[in-house]
Coordinates of C-alpha atoms and ligand atoms in Angstrom, one line a residue:
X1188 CA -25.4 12.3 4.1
X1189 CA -22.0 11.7 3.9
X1190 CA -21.9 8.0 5.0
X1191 CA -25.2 7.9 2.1
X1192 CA -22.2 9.4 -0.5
X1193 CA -19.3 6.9 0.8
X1194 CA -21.7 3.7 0.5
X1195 CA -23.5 4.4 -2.7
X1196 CA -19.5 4.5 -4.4
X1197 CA -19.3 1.7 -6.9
X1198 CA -16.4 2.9 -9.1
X1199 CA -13.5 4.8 -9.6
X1200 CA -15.6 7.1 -11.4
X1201 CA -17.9 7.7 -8.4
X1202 CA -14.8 8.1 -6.1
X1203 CA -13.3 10.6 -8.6
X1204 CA -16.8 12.9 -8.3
X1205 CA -16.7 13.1 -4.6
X1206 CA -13.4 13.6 -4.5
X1207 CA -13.3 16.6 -6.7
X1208 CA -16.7 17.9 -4.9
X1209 CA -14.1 17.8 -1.5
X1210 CA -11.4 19.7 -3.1
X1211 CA -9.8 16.4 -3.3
X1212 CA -8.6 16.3 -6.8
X1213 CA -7.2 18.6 -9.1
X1214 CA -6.9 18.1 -13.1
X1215 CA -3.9 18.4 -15.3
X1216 CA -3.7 18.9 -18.5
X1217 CA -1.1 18.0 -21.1
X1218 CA 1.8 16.2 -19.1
X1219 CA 4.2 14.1 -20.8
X1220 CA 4.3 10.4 -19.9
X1221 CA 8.3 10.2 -20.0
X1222 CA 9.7 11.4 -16.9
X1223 CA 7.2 14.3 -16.3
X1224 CA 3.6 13.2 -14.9
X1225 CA 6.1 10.9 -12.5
X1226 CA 7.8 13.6 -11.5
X1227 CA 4.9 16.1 -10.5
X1228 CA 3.3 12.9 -9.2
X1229 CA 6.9 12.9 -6.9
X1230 CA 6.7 16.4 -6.0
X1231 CA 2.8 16.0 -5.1
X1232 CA 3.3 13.3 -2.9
X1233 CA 6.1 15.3 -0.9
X1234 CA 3.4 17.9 0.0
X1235 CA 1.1 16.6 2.9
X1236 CA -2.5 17.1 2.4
X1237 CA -2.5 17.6 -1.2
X1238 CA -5.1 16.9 -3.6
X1239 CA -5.1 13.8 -6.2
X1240 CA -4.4 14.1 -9.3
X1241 CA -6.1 13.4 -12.2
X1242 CA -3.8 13.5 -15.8
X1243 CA -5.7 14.0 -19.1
X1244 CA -4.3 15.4 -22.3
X1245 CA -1.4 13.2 -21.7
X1246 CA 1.5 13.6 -25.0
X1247 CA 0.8 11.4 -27.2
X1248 CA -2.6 9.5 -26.0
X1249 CA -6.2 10.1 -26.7
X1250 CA -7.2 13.6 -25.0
X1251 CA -9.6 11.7 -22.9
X1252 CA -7.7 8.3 -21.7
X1253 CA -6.5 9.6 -17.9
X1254 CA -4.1 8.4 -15.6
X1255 CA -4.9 9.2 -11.3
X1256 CA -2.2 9.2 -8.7
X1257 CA -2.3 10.2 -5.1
X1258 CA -5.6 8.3 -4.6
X1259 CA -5.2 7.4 -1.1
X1260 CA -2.5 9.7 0.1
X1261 CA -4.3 11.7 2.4
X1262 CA -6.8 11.1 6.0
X1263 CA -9.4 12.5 3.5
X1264 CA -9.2 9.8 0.6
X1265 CA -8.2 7.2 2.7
X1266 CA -10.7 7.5 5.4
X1267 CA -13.5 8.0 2.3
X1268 CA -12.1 5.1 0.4
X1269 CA -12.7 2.9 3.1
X1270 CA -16.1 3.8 3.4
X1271 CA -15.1 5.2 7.3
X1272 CA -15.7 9.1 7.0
X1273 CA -14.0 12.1 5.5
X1274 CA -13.2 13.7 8.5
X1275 CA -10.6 11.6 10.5
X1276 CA -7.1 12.6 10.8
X1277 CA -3.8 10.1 11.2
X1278 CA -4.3 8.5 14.4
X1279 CA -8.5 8.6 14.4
X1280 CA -8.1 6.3 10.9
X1281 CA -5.7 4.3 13.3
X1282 CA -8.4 3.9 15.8
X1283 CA -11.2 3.4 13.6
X1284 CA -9.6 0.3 12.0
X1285 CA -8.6 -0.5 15.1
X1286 CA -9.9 -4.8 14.7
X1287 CA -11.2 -4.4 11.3
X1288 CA -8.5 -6.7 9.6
X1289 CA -10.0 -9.7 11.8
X1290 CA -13.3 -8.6 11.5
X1291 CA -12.9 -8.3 7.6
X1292 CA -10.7 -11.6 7.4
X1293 CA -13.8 -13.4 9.2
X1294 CA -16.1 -11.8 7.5
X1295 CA -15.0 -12.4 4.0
X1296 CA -16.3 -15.8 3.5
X1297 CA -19.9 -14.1 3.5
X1298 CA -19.1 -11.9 0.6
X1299 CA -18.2 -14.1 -2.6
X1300 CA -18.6 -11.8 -5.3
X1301 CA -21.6 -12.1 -7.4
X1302 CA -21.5 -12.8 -11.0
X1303 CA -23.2 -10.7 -13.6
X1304 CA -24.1 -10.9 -17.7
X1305 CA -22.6 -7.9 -18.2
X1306 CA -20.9 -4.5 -16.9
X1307 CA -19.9 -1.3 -18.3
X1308 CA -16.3 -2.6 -18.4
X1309 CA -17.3 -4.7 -21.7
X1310 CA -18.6 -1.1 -23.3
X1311 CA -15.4 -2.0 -25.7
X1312 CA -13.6 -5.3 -26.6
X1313 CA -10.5 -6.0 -28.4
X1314 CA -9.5 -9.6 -29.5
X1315 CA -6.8 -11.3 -31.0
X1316 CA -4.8 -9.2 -33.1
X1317 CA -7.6 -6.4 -32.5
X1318 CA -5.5 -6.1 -29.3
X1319 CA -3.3 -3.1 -28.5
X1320 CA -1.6 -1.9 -25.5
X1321 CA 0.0 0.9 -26.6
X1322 CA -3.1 2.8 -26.6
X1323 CA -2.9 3.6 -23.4
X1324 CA -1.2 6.2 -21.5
X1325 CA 1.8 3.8 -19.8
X1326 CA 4.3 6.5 -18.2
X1327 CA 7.9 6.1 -17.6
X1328 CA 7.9 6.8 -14.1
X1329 CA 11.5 7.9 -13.0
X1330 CA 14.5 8.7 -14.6
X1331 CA 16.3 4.8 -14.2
X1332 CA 13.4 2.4 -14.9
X1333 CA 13.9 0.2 -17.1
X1334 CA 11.0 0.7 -19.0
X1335 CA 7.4 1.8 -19.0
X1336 CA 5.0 0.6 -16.7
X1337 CA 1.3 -0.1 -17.8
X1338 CA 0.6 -1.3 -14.1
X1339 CA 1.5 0.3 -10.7
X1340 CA -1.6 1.0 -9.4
X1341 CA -3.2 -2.4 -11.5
X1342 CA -5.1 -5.8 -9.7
X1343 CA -3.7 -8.8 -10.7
X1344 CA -6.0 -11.5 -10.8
X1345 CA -4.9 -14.9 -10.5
X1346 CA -6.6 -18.7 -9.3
X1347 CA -5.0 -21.6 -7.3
X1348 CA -5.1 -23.9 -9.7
X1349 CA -6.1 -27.2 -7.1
X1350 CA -8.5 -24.8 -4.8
X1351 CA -9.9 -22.3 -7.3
X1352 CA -9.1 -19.7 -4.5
X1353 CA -9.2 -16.6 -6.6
X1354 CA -6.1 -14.2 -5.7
X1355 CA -6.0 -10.2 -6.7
X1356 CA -2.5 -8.9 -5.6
X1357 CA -0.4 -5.5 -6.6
X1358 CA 2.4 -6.6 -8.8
X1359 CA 4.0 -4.1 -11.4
X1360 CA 3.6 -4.7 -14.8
X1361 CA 6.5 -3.3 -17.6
X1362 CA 5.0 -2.8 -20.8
X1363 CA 6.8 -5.3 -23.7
X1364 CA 4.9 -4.6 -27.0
X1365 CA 1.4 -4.3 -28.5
X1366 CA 0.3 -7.9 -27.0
X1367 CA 2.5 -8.2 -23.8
X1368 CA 3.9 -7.2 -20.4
X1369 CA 5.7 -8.5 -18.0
X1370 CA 4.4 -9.8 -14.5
X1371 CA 6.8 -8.7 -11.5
X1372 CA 6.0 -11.5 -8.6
X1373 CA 8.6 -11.4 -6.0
X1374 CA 8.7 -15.0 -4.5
X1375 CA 6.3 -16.1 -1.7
X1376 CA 3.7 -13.9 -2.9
X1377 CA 0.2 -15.2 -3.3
X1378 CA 0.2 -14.7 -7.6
X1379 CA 3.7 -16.1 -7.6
X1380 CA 3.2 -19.3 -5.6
X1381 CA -0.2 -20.0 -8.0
X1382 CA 1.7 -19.1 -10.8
X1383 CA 4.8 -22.1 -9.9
X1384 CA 2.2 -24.8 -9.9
X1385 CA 1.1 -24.0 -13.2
X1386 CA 4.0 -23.8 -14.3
X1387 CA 5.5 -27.0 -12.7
X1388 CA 3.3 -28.8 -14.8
X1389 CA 4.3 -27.3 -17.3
X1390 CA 0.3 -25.8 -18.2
X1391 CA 0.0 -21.9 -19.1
X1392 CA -1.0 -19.7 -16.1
X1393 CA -4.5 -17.8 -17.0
X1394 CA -4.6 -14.0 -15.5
X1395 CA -6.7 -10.9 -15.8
X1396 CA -5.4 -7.4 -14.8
X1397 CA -7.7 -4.6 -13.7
X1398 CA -5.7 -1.3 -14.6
X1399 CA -8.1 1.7 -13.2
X1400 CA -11.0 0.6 -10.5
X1401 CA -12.5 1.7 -7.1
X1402 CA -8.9 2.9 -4.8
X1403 CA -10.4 0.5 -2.5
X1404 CA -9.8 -2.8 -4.6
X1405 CA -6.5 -1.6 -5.1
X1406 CA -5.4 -0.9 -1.3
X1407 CA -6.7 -4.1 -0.2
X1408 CA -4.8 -5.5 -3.4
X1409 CA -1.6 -4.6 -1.8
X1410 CA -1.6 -5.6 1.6
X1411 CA -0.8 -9.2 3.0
X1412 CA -4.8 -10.7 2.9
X1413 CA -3.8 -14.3 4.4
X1414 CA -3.5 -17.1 2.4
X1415 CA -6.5 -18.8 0.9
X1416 CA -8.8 -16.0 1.5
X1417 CA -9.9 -13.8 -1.7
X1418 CA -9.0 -10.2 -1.5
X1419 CA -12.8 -9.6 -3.8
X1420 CA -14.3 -11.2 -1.3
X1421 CA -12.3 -9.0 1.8
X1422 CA -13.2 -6.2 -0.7
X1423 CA -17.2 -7.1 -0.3
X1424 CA -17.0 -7.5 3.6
X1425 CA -15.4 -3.9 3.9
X1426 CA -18.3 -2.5 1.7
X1427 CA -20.7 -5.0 3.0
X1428 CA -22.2 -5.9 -0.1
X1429 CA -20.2 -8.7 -2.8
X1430 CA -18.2 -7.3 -5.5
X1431 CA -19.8 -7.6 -9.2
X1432 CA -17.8 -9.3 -11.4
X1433 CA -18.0 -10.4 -15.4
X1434 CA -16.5 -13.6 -16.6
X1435 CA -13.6 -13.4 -18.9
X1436 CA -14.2 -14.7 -22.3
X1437 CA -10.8 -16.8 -23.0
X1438 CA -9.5 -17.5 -19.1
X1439 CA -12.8 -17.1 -16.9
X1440 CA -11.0 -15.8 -14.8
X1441 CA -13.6 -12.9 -12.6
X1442 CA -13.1 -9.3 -13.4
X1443 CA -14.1 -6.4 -12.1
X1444 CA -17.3 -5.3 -13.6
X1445 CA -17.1 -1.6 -13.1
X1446 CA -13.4 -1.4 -14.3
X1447 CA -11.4 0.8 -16.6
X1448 CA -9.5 -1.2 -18.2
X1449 CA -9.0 -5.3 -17.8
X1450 CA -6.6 -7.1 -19.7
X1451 CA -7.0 -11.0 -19.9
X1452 CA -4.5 -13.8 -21.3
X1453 CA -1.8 -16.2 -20.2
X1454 CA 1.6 -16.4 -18.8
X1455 CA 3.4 -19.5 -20.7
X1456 CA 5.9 -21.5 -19.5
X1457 CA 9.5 -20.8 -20.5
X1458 CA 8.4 -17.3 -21.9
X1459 CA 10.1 -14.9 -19.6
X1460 CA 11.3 -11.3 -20.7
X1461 CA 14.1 -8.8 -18.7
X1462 CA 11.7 -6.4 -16.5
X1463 CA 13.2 -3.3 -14.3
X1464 CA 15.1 -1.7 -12.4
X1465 CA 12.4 0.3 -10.9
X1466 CA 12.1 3.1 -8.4
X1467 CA 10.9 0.9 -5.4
X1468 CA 8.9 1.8 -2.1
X1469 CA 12.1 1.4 -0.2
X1470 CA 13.2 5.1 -2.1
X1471 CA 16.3 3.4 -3.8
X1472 CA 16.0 1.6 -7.6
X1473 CA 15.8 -2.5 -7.2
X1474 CA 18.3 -4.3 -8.0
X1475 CA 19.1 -4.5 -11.7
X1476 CA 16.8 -6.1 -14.8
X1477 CA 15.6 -9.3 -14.2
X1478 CA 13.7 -12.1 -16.8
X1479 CA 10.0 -12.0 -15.8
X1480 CA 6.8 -14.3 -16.9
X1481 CA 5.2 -12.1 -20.3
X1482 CA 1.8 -12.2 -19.7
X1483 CA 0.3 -12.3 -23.4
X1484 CA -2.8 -10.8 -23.9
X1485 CA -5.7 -12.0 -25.8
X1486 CA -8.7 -9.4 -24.8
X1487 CA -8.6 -6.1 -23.9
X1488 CA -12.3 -4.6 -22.3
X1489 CA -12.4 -1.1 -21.5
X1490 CA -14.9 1.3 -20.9
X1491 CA -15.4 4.6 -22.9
X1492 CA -12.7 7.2 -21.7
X1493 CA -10.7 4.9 -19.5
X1494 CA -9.2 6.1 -16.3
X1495 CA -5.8 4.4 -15.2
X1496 CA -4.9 4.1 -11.6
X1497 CA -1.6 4.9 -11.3
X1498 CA 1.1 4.4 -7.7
X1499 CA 4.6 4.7 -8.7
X1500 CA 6.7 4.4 -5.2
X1501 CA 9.9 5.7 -4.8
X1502 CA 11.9 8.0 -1.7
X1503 CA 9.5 8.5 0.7
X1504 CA 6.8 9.7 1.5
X1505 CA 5.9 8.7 -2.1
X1506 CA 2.3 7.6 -3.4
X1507 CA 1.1 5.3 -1.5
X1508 CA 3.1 5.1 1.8
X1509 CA 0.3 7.0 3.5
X1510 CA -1.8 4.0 3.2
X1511 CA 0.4 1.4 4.0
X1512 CA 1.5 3.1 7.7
X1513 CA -1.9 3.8 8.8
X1514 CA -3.2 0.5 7.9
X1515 CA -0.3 -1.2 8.8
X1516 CA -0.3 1.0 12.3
X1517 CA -3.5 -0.4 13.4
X1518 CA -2.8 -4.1 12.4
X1519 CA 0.8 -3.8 14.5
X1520 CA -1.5 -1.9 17.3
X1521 CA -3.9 -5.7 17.2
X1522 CA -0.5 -7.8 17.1
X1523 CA 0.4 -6.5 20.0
X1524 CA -2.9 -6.7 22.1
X1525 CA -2.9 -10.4 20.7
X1526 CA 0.4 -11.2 22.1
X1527 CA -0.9 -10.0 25.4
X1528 CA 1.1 -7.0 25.5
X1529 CA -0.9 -4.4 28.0
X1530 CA -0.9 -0.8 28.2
X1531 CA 0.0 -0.2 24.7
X1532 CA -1.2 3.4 23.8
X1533 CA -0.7 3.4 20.2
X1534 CA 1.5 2.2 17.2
X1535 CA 2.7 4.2 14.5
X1536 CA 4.8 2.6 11.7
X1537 CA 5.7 5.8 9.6
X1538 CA 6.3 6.1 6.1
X1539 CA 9.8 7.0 6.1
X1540 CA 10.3 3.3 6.6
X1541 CA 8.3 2.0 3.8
X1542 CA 5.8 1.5 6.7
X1543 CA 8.4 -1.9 7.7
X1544 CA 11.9 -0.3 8.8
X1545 CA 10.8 2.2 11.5
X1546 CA 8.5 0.8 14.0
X1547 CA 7.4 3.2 16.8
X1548 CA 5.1 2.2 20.0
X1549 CA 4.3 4.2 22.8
X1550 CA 3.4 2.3 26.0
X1551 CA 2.0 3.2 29.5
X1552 CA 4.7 1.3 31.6
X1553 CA 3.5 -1.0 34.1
X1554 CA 6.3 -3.7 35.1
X1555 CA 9.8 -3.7 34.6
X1556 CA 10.7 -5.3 31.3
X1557 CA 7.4 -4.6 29.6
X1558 CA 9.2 -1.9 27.5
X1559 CA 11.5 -4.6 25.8
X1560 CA 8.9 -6.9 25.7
X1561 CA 6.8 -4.8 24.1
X1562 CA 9.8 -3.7 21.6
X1563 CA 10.5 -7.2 20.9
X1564 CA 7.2 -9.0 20.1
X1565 CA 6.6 -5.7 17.6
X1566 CA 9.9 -6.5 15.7
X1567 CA 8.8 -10.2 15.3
X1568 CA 5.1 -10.3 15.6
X1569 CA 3.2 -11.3 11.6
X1570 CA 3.2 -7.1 10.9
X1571 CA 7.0 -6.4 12.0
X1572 CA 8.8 -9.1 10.9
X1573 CA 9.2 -9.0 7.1
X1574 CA 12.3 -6.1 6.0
X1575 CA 11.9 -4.1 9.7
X1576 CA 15.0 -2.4 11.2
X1577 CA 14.4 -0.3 13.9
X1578 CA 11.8 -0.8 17.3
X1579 CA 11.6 2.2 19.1
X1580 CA 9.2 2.4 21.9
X1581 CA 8.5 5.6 23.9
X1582 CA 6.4 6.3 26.8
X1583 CA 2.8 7.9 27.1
X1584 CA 3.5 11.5 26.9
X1585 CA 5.2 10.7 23.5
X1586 CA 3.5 11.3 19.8
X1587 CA 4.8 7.8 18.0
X1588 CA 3.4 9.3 14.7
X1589 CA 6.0 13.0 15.6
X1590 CA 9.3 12.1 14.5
X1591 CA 10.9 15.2 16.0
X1592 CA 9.3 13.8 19.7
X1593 CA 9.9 10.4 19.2
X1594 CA 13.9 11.4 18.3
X1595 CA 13.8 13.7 21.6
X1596 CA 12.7 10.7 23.5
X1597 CA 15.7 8.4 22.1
X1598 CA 18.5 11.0 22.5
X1599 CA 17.3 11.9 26.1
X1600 CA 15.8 8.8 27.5
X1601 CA 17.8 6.1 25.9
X1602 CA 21.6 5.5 26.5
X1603 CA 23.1 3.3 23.6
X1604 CA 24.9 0.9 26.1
X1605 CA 21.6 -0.3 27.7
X1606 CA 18.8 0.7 25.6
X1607 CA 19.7 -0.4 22.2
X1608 CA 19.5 -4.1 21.5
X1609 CA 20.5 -6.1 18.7
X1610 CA 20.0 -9.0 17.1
X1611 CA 20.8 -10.7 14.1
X1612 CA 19.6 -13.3 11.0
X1613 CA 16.2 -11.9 10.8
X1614 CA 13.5 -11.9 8.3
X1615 CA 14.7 -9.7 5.2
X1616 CA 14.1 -9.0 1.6
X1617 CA 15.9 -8.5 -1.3
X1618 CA 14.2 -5.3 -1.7
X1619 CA 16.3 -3.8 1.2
X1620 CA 18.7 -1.4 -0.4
X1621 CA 21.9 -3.1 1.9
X1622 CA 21.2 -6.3 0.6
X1623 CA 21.5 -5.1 -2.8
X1624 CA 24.5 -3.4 -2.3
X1625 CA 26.3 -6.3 -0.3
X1626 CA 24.8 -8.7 -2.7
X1627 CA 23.8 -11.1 -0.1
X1628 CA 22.8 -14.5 -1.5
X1629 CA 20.3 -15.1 1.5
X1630 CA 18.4 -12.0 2.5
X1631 CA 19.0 -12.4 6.7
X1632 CA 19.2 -8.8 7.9
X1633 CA 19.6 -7.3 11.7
X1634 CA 17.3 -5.9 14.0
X1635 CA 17.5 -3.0 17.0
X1636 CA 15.0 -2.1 19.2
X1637 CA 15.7 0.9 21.3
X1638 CA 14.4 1.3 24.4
X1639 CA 13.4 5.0 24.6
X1640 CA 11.2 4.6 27.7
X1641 CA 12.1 6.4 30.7
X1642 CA 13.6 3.6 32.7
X1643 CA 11.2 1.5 34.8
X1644 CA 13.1 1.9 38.5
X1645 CA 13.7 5.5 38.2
X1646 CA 10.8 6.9 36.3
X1647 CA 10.1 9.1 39.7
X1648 CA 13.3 10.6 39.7
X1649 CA 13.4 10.9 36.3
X1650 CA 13.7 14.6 35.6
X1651 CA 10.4 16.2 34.8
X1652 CA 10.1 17.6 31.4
X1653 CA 10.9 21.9 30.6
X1654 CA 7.0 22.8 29.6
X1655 CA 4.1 24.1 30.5
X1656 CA 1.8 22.4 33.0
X1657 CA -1.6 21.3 30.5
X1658 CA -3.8 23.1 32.7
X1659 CA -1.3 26.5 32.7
X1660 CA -1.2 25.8 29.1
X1661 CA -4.7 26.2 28.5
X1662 CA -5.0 29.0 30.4
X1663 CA -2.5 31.1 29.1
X1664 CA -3.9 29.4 25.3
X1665 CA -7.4 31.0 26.2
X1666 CA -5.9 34.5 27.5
X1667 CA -3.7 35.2 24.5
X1668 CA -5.7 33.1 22.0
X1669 CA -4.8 35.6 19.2
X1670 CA -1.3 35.2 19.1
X1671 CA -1.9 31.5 18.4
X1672 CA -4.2 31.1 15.8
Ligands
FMN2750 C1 1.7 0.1 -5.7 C2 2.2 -1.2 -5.3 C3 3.1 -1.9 -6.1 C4 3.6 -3.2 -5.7 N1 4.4 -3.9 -6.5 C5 4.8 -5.1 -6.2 C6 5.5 -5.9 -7.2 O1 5.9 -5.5 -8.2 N2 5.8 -7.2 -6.9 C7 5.4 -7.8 -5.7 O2 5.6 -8.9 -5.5 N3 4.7 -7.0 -4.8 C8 4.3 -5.7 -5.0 N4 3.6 -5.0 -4.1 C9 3.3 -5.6 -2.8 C10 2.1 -6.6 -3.0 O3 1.0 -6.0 -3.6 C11 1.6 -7.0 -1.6 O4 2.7 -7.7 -1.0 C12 0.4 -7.9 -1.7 O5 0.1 -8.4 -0.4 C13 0.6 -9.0 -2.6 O6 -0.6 -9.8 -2.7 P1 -0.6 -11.3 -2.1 O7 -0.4 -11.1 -0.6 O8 -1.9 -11.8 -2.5 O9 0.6 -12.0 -2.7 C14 3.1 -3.7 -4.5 C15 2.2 -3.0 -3.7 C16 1.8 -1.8 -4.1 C17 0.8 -1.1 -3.2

């Protein structure tokens, strides 16, 4: 029954019934889009386990355009939006996608998405000077951005202009006027390097944006798909059946055919616009405005009472940082097996860390060294080595996903003389709050890993640990069960 509910899904819509039929989602009515539907989006996000929300009556929009944040915040959603089950917690969602980003990555090819006449996206069509933005509901999200943004949660879809590879990436989108936002690519990212070829030759750069549509297009959206493979068709092998998409009428360009909202026009050379600051996944604003590509739009499609997927970031654990560390737990988890690295337990890379800074594996030790090893493939492997800070890795008996055990492990088992290591010119970002404050011109940053297992030669004499034996524990769990309930 339920796996029947999670496969027959085939919008946001769809999503948005089960998830209110789970308790999943809660309505709210009348928020203003400066400051405050950001702000109870924030204070949502802090409390673990709570519902989405779903924002209609927003000031000074039509009663019935909505806004949804929290989508996939939760081992509920996420489990649900990746079609795996509703009833996994942290580390079974680890396990379950335990493999599935090589599976899915092999399997894409198999899944182009199929082109249709028509979808309920093209219920309504604005052209020309028809078009206008400011219809719907485009938030200021926290108190220091430096503007509104149309597109957190949004799909940017863009094409290699040699290859015709189709690329859908997260990038945040500022709203400019009636006809025009900007495009926020940081460099090296799939959209930006398609959009520099254009560009180079001096030829306008064709994009469509999907602003509300299945959570699932959008997490997939936001996570580093290799090069050359289409996230729609990585989308399709995850729900084992292609995408549907419509062809746009002045770029066509593939959109979504069961979206909200899709915006469609061109990025032209030599029109850039200031975009930002913005409250960034890190938890600190980005560095200061910067001129960004205006993507000017020349159709707008929607369908009728359009729902806008909304993910502002910001200190964590913010909207989306759920997502990102159990996903990104798993693929460090594969790395690692990959690298030939045995006895690894599991892998948690928690959200305090944007999911990058604060790696945590817990290994069953087998041979001296394989504790450093293990520590220093996971700060360089694919998954660690962009904007990461801190290894730790912990023996068995430790939770990597419990912060407070994972801390009692490095003040008790790790002595900063020998267990910390350090090493320097690493792969940063410009995103990292220190390089913005130190202005640094190239973004190098420094690495430690900290050695917090029990060390190899002495683990017998190791002191044993001040609890209860597991098999006293259950005893005494059983006699006095109602003091513990
Ligand atoms: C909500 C959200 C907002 C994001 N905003 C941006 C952004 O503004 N610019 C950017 O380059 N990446 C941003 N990212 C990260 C990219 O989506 C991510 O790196 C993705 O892999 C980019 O797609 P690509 O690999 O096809 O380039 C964001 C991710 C999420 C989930």
């Amino acid at each position: 029954m339920e796996q029947k509910a999670l496969s027959e899904m085939k919008d946001l819509r769809d999503w948005l019934e089960l998830m209110e039929g789970l308790g999943q989602l809660r309505r709210v009515e009348g928020a203003d889009w400066n400051l405050e539907l950001g702000a109870i989006t924030e204070l949502n996000s802090h409390i673990r386990g709570a519902p989405a929300l779903l924002f209609q009556s927003i000031k000074d929009y039509h009663s019935h355009y909505g806004i949804v944040t929290g989508t996939t915040s939760n081992a509920t959603r996420l489990g649900a939006t990746l079609r795996l089950s509703t009833s996994l917690d942290d580390m079974g969602l680890v396990k379950a996608l335990r493999g599935k980003s090589i599976q899915w990555e092999t399997e894409a090819e198999n899944y182009a998405p199929h082109l249709v006449e028509e979808g309920p996206v093209q219920e309504n069509v604005q052209r020309g000077s028809q078009v206008d933005l400011t219809q719907f509901p485009a938030p200021k999200w926290h108190e220091r951005d430096g503007g509104r943004y149309l597109g957190t949660g949004c799909v940017v879809v863009t094409k290699d202009r040699d290859t015709g590879w189709i690329n859908v990436g997260v990038y945040r989108m500022m709203l400019q006027d009636e006809r025009s936002l900007t495009l926020h690519m940081v460099a090296g990212k799939h959209g930006r390097q398609q959009i520099e070829r254009y560009f180079a030759l001096g030829e306008p750069f064709p994009v469509v944006v999907s602003l509300g549509h299945d959570p699932l297009l959008f997490l997939i959206a936001g996570l580093e798909v290799p090069y050359g493979i289409s996230e729609y068709n990585y989308v399709g092998a995850i729900l084992g059946q292609p995408l549907e998409v419509v062809r746009g009428e002045v770029t066509g360009l593939p959109m979504p055919a069961y979206s909200e909202v899709v915006l469609e026009g061109w990025c032209r050379p030599g029109n850039l616009k200031n975009e930002g600051p913005f409250g960034e996944f890190t938890g600190y604003y980005s560095y200061s405005e910067t001129p960004q590509p205006v993507m000017e739009v020349e159709r707008v499609y929607f369908r009728n009472d359009p729902i806008i997927l909304g993910a502002p970031p910001g200190r964590p654990p913010h909207d989306f940082s759920y997502y990102k560390a159990v996903m990104r737990s798993a693929m460090l988890h594969d790395a690692l097996e990959k690298a030939g690295v045995p006895g690894v337990q599991s892998c948690w890379a928690d959200e305090v860390g944007g999911s990058r800074q604060l790696l945590v594996v817990s290994i069953q030790q087998r041979y001296p060294g394989h504790s450093r090893q293990a520590a220093f493939v996971a700060s360089q492997c694919q998954v660690g080595a962009y904007l990461g800070r801190y290894v730790i890795v912990v023996d068995e008996d430790i939770d990597p996903a419990n912060l407070q055990d994972v801390i009692w492990a490095v003040v008790t088992r790790a002595d900063p003389e020998r267990d910390i290591e350090i090493f320097r010119k690493a792969w940063g970002s410009k995103a990292d709050p220190m390089n913005v404050t130190f202005n640094q011109k190239v973004a190098y940053n420094s690495r430690a890993i900290i050695d917090a297992c029990r060390p190899y030669e002495y683990r017998d004499v190791f002191p044993p640990v001040a609890e209860c034996s597991p098999e006293y524990r259950q005893q005494v769990l059983q006699k006095w069960a109602h003091l513990f309930e």
